[in-house]
mmCIF file of C-alpha atoms and ligand atoms in Angstrom:
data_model
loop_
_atom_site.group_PDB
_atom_site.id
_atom_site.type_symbol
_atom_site.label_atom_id
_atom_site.label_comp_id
_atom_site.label_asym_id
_atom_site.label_seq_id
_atom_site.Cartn_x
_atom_site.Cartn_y
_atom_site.Cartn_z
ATOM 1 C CA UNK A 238 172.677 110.684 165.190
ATOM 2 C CA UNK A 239 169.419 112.107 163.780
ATOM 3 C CA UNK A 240 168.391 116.049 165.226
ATOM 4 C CA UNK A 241 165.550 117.889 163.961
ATOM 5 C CA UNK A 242 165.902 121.451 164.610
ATOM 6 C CA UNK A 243 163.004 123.909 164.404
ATOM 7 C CA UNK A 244 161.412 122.078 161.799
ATOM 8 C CA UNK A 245 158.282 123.957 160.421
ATOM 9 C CA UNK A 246 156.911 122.113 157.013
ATOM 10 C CA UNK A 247 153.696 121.533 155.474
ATOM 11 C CA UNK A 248 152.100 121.179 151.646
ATOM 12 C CA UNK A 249 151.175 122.865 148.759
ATOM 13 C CA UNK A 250 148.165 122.239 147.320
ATOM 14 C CA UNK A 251 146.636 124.817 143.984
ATOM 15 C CA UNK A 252 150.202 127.350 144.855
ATOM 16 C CA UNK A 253 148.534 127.949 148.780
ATOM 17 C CA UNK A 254 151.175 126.273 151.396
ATOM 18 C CA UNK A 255 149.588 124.545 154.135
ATOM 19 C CA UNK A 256 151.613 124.757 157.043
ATOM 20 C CA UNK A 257 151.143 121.290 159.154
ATOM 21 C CA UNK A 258 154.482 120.703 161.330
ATOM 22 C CA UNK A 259 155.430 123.781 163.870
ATOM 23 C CA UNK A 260 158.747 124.514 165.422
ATOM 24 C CA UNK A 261 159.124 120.359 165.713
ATOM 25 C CA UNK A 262 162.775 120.108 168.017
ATOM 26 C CA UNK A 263 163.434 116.044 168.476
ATOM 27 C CA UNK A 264 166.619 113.646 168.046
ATOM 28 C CA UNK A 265 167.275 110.079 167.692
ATOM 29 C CA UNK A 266 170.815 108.949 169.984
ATOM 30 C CA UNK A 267 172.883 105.546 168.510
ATOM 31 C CA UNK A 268 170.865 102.595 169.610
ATOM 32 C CA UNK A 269 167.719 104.349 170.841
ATOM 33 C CA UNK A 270 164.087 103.231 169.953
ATOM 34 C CA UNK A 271 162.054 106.829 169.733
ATOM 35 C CA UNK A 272 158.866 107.001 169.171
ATOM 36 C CA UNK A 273 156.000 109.840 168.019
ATOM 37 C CA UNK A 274 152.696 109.339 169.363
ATOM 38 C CA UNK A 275 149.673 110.828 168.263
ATOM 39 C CA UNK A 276 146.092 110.640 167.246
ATOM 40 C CA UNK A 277 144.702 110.710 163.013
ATOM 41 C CA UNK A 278 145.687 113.699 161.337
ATOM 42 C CA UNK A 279 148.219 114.994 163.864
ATOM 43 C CA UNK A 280 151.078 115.026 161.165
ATOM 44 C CA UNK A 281 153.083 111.745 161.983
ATOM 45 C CA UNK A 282 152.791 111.044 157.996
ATOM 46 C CA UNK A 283 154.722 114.581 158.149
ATOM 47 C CA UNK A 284 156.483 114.353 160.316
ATOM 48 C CA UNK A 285 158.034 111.365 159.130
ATOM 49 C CA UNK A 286 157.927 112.174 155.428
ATOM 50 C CA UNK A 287 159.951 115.745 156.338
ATOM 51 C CA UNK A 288 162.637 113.665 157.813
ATOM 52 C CA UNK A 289 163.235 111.546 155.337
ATOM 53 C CA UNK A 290 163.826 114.598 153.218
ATOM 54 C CA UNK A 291 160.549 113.575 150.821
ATOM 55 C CA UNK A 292 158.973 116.812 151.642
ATOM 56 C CA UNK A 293 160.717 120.010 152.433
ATOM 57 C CA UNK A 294 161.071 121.762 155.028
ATOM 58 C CA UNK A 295 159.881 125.670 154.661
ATOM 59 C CA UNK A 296 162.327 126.435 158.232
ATOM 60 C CA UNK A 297 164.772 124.727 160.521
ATOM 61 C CA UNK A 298 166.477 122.002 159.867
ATOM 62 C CA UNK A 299 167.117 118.068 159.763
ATOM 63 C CA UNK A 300 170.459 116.994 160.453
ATOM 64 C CA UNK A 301 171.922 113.352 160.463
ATOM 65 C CA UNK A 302 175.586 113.425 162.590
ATOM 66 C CA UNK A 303 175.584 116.349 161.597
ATOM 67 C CA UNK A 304 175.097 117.101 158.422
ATOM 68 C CA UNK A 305 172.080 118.444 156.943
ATOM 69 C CA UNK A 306 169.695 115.675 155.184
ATOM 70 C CA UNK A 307 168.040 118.545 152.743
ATOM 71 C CA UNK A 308 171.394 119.403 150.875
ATOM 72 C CA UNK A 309 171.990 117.548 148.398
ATOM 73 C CA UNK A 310 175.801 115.933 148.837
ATOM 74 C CA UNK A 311 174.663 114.688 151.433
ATOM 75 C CA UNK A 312 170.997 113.549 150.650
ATOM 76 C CA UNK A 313 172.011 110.085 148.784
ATOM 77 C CA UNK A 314 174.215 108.813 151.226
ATOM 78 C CA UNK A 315 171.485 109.565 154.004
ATOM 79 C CA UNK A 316 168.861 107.351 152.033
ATOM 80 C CA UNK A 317 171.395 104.458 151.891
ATOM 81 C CA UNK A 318 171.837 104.430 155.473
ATOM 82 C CA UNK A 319 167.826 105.406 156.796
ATOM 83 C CA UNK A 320 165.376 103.011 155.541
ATOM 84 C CA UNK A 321 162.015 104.500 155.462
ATOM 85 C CA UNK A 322 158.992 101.681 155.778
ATOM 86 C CA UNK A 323 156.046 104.010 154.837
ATOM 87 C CA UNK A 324 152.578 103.262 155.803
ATOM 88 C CA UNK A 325 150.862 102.279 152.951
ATOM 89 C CA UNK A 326 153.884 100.237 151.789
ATOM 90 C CA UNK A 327 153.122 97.280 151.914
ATOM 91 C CA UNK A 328 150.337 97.728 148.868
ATOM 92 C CA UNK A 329 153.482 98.688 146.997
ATOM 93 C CA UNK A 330 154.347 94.863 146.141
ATOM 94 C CA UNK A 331 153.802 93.592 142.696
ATOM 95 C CA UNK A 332 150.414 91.844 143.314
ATOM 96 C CA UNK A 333 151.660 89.005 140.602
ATOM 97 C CA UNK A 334 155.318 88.470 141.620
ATOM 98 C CA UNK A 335 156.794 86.356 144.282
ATOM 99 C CA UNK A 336 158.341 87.953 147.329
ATOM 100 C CA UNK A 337 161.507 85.815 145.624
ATOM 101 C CA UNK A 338 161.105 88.162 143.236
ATOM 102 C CA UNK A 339 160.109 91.700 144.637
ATOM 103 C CA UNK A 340 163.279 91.413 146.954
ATOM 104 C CA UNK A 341 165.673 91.088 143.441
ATOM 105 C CA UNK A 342 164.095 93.643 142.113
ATOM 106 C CA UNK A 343 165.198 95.806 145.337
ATOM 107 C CA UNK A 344 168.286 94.074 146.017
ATOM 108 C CA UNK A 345 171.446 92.003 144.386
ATOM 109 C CA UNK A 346 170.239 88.409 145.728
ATOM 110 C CA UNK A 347 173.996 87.253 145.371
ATOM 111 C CA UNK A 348 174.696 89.861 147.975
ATOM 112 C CA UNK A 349 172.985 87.916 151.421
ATOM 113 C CA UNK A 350 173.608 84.863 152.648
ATOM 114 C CA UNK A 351 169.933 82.945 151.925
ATOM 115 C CA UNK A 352 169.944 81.442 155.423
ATOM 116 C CA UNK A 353 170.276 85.122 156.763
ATOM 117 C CA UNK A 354 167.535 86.280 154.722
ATOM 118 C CA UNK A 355 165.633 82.813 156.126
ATOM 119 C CA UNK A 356 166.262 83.691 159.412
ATOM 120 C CA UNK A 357 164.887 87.601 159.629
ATOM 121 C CA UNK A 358 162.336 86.220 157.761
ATOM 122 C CA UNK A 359 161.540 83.634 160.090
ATOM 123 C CA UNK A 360 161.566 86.257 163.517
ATOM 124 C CA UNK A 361 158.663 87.917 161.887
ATOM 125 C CA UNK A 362 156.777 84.794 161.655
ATOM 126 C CA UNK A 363 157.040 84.264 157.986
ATOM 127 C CA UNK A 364 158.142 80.700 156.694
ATOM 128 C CA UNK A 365 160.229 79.658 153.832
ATOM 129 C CA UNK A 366 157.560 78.878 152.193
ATOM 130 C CA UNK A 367 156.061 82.668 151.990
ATOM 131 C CA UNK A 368 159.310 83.186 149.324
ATOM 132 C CA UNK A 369 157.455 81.483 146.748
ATOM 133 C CA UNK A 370 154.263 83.179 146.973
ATOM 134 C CA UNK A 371 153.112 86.182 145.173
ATOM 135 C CA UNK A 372 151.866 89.263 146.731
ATOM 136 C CA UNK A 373 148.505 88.535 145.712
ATOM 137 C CA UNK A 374 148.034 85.432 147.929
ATOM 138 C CA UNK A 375 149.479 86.818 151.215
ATOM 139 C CA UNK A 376 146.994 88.734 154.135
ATOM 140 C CA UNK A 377 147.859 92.489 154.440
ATOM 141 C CA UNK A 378 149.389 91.551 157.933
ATOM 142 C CA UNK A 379 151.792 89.162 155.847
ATOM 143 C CA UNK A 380 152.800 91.984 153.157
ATOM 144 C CA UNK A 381 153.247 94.622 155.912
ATOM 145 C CA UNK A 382 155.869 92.016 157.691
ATOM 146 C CA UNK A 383 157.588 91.135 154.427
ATOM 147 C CA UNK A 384 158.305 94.550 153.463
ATOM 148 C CA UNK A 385 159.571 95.807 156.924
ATOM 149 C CA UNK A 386 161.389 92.574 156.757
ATOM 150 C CA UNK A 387 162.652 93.568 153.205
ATOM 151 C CA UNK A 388 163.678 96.731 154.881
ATOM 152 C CA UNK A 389 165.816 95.119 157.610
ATOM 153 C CA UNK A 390 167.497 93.262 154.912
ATOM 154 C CA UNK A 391 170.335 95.622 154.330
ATOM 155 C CA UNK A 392 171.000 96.670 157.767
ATOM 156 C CA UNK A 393 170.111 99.735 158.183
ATOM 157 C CA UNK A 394 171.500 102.809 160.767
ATOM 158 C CA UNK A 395 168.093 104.144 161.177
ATOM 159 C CA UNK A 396 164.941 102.202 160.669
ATOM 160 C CA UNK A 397 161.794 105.047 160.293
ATOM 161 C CA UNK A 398 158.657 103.218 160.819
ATOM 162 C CA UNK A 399 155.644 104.861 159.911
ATOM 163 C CA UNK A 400 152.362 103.113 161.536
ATOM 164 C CA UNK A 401 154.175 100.167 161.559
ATOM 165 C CA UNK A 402 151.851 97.826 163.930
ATOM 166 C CA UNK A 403 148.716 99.057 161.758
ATOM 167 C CA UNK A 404 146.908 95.763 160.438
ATOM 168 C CA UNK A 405 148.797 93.386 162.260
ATOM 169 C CA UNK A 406 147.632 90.739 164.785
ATOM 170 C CA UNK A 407 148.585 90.645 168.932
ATOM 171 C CA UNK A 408 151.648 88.160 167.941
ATOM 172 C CA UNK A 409 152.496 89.492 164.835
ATOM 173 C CA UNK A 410 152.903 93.516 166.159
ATOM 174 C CA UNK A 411 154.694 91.388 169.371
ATOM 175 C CA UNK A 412 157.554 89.804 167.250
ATOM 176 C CA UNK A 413 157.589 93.225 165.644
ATOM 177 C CA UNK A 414 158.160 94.642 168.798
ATOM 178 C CA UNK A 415 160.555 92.185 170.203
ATOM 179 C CA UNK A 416 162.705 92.375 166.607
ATOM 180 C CA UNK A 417 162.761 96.345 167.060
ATOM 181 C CA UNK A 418 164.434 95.450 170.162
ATOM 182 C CA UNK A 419 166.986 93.202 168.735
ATOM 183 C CA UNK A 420 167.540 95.984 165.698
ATOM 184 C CA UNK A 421 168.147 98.106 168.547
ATOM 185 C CA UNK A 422 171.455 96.911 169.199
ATOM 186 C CA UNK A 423 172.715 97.580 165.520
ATOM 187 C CA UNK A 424 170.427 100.281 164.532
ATOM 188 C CA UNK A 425 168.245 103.041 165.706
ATOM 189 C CA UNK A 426 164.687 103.021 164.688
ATOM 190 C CA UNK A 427 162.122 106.245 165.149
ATOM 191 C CA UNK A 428 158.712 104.722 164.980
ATOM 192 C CA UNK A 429 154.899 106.290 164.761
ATOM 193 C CA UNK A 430 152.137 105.181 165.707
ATOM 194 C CA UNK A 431 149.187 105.927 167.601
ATOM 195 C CA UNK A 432 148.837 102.621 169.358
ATOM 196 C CA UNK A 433 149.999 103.756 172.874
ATOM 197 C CA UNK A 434 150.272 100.302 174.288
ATOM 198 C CA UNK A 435 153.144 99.137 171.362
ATOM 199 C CA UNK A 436 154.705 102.547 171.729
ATOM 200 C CA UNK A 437 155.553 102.479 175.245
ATOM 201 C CA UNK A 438 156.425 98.347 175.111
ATOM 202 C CA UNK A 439 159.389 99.274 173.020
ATOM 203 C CA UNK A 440 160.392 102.899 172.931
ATOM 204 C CA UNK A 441 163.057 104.616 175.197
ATOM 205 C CA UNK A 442 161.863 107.691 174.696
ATOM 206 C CA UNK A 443 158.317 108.772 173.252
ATOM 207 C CA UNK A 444 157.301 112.240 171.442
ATOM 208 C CA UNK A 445 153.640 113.365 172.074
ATOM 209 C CA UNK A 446 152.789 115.081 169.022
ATOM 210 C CA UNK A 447 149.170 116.797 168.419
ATOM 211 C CA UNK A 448 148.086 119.127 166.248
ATOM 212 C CA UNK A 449 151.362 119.485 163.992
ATOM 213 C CA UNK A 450 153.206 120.480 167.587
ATOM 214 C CA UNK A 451 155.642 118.258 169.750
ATOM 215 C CA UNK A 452 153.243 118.699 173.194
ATOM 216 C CA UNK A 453 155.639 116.562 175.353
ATOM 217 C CA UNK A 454 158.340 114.192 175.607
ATOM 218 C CA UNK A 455 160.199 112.088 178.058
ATOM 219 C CA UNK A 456 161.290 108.589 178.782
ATOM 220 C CA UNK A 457 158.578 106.509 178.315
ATOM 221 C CA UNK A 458 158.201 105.451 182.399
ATOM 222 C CA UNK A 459 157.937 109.502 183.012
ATOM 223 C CA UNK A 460 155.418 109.848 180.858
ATOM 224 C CA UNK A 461 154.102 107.019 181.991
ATOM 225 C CA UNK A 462 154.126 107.724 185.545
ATOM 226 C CA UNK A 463 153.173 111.245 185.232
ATOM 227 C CA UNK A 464 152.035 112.918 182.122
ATOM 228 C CA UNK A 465 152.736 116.287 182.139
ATOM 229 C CA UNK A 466 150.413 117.949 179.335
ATOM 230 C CA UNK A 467 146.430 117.275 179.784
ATOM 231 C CA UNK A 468 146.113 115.794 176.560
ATOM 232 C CA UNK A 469 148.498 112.998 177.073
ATOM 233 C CA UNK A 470 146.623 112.675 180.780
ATOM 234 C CA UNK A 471 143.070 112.183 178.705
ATOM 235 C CA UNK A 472 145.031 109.961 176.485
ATOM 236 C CA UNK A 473 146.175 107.862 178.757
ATOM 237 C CA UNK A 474 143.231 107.671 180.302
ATOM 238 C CA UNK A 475 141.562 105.941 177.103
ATOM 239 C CA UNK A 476 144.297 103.465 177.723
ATOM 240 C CA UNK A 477 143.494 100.681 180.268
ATOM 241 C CA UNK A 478 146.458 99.207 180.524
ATOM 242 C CA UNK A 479 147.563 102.557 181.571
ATOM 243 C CA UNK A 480 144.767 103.985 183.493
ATOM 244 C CA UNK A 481 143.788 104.160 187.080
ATOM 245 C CA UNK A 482 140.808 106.387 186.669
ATOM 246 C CA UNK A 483 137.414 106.228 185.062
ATOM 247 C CA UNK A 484 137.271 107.209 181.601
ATOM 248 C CA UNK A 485 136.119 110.592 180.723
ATOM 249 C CA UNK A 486 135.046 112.403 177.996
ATOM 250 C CA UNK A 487 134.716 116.438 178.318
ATOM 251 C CA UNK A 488 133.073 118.284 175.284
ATOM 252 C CA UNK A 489 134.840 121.271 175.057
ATOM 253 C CA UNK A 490 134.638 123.745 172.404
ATOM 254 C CA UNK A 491 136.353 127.201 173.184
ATOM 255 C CA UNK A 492 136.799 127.730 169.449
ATOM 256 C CA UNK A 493 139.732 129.763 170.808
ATOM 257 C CA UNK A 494 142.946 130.495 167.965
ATOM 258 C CA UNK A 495 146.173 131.041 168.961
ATOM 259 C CA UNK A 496 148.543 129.632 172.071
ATOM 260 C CA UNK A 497 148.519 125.987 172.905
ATOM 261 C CA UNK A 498 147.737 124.012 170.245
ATOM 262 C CA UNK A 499 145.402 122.073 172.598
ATOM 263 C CA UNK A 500 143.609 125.340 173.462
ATOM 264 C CA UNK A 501 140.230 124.224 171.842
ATOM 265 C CA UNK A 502 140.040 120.688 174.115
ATOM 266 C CA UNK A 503 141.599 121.778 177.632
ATOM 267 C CA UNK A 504 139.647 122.102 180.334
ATOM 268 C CA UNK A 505 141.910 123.557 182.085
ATOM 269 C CA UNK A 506 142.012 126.522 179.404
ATOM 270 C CA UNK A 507 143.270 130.148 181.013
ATOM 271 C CA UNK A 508 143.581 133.237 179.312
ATOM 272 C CA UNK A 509 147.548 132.678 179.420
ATOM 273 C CA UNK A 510 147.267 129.554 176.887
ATOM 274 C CA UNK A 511 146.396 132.329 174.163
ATOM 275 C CA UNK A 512 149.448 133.659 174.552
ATOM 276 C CA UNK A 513 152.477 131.626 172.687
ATOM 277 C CA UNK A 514 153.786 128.803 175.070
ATOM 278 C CA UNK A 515 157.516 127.906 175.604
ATOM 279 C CA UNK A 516 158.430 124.570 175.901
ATOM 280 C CA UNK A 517 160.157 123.588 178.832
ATOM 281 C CA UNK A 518 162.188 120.424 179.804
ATOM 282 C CA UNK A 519 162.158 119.640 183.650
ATOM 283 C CA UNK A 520 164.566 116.301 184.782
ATOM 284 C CA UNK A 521 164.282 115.382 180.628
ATOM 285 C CA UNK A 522 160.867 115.259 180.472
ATOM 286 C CA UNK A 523 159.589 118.002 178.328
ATOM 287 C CA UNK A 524 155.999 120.416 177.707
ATOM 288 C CA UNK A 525 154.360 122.516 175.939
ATOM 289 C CA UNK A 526 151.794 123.507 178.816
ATOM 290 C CA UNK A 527 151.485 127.093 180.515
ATOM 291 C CA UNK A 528 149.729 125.395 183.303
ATOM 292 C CA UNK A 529 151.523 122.844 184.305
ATOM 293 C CA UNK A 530 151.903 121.495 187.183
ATOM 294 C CA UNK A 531 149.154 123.499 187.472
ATOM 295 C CA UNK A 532 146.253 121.900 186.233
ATOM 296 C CA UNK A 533 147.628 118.663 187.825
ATOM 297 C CA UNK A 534 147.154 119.885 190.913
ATOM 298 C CA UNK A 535 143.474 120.628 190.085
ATOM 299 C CA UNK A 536 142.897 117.012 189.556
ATOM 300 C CA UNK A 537 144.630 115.785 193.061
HETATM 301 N N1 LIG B 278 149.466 115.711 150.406
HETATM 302 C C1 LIG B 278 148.819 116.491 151.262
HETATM 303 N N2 LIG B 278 148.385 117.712 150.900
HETATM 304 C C2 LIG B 278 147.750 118.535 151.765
HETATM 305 N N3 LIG B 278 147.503 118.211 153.065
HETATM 306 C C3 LIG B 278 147.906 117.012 153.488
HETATM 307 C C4 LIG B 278 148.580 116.085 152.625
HETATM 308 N N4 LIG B 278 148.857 114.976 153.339
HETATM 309 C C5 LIG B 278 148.391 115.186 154.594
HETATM 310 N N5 LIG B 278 147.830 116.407 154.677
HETATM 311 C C6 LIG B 278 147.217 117.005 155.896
HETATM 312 O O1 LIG B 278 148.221 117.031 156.908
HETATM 313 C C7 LIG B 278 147.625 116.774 158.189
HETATM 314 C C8 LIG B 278 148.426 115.684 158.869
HETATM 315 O O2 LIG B 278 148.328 114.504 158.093
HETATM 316 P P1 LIG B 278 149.258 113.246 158.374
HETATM 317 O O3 LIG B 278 148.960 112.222 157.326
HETATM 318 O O4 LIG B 278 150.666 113.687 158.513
HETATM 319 O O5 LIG B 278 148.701 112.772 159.799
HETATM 320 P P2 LIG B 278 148.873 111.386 160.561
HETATM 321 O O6 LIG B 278 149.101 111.729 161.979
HETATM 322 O O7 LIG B 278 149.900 110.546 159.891
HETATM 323 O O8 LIG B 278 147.435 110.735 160.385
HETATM 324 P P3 LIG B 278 146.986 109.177 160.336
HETATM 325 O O9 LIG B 278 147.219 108.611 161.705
HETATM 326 O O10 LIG B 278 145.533 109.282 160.009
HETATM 327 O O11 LIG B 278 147.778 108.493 159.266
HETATM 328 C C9 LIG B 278 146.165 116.421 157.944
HETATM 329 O O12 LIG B 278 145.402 117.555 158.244
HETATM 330 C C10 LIG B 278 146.114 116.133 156.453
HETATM 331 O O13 LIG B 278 144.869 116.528 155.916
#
């Protein structure tokens, strides 16, 4: 369905580009739930952005069955199909209109069956009652749900969530959850975040990205199980759902350039990780990591 090839993109900012994004290789399958971890400022915003074609990409490529998103017979048609819920968009409501109104203004209202619309509604937690209300008077968790529930409303191939679970509450980002799930069997949806714990709840598969590079990926129980790259290992370990281990925190400053993107924060840094790093797959579960297993072995 969705296959991002080589994708290198960035920003320009007073004529200098800023490359953020490097050599990013990822897909989406029919039906899947795929989601990109990673921490502030590791270029899920980007990421996300570049494949929804609102920022271009300066190599490689981002293809949806098949057909390239950035040309532009096919661009239109793509947007129809892959709703994009961006992060911030929930302040994008008219503060002084009703939700009654802000979905017209999207959408033809003679076009859904009202108890339909009720109904998604309702499995985000929002009542009949929120239709009537204007932007103004709802919480932030309330206008996050009614947009990605305004997003839902045309039945979308591909739902791209950008920090979707940011600002809600436990039961809120659960019927989130438990909706992507349902979605799941008419849609796909890709889906960043860098709340570990809602990530691997719902996704099938899970991108690590960090520093503008794809570090590792893998089913979400592989990763789970054993994390291949040492970053996802610290990460993990900040988890404690996920962790079995004491928490640690290493200061490490190599101020190293070049290699593994992680270079700067690995204590398992060797001269090799200077050097440019392929990534491998092993049994679908893929790295970016010189040392690995490696390193792993250190820490038996
Ligand atoms: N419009 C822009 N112009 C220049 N640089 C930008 C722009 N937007 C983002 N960046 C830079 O791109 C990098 C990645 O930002 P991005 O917003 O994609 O990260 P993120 O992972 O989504 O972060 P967060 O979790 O904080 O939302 C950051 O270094 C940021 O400063």
């Amino acid at each position: 369905m969705l296959q991002v090839n080589n994708l290198h993109s960035g920003y320009y900012s007073d004529k200098k580009y800023t490359e953020i994004l490097k050599n990013i290789n990822m897909h989406v399958a029919d039906h899947e739930i795929v989601g990109v971890l990673g921490a502030n400022g590791s270029g899920k915003t980007t990421l996300m952005k570049s494949i929804m074609g609102d920022i271009y990409a300066s190599e490689g490529d981002v293809l949806y069955n098949g057909k390239s998103i950035y040309r532009k017979e096919n661009y239109g048609k793509y947007r129809r199909v892959a709703i994009y819920v961006k992060q911030d968009s929930f302040n994008s409501l008219k503060p002084l209109k009703t939700v009654n109104f802000q979905i017209g203004k999207l959408y033809d209202w003679k076009s859904f069956d009202k108890e339909y619309v009720r109904l998604l509604f309702k499995e985000l937690n929002l009542d009949p009652e929120i239709f009537n209300m204007k932007a103004i008077q709802l919480s932030d968790g309330m206008r996050h749900r009614v947009v990605i529930a305004m997003a839902l409303l045309t039945n979308p191939e591909l739902l791209v969530l950008d920090e979707p679970t940011t600002g809600l509450d436990s039961i809120s980002t659960y019927n989130l959850l438990i909706m992507l799930k349902t979605i799941k069997k008419k849609a796909s949806v890709l889906f960043s975040s860098n709340d570990v714990n809602a990530l691997f709840q719902v996704c099938d598969r899970v991108y690590i990205l960090y520093g503008g590079e794809i570090i590792e990926d893998g089913e979400y129980s592989s990763i789970l199980d054993g994390p291949f790259h040492p970053y996802t290992d610290t990460l993990l370990k900040y988890v404690p759902l996920y962790s079995n281990r004491n928490r640690e925190y290493i200061e490490i400053n190599n101020k190293k350039y070049g290699g593994c993107v992680f270079i700067n924060n690995c204590r398992y840094w060797t001269k090799e990780c200077e050097s440019q790093i392929e990534y491998r797959t092993i049994n679908n579960h893929g790295v970016r990591c010189i040392n690995y297993p490696g390193w792993k072995n250190d820490t038996a």
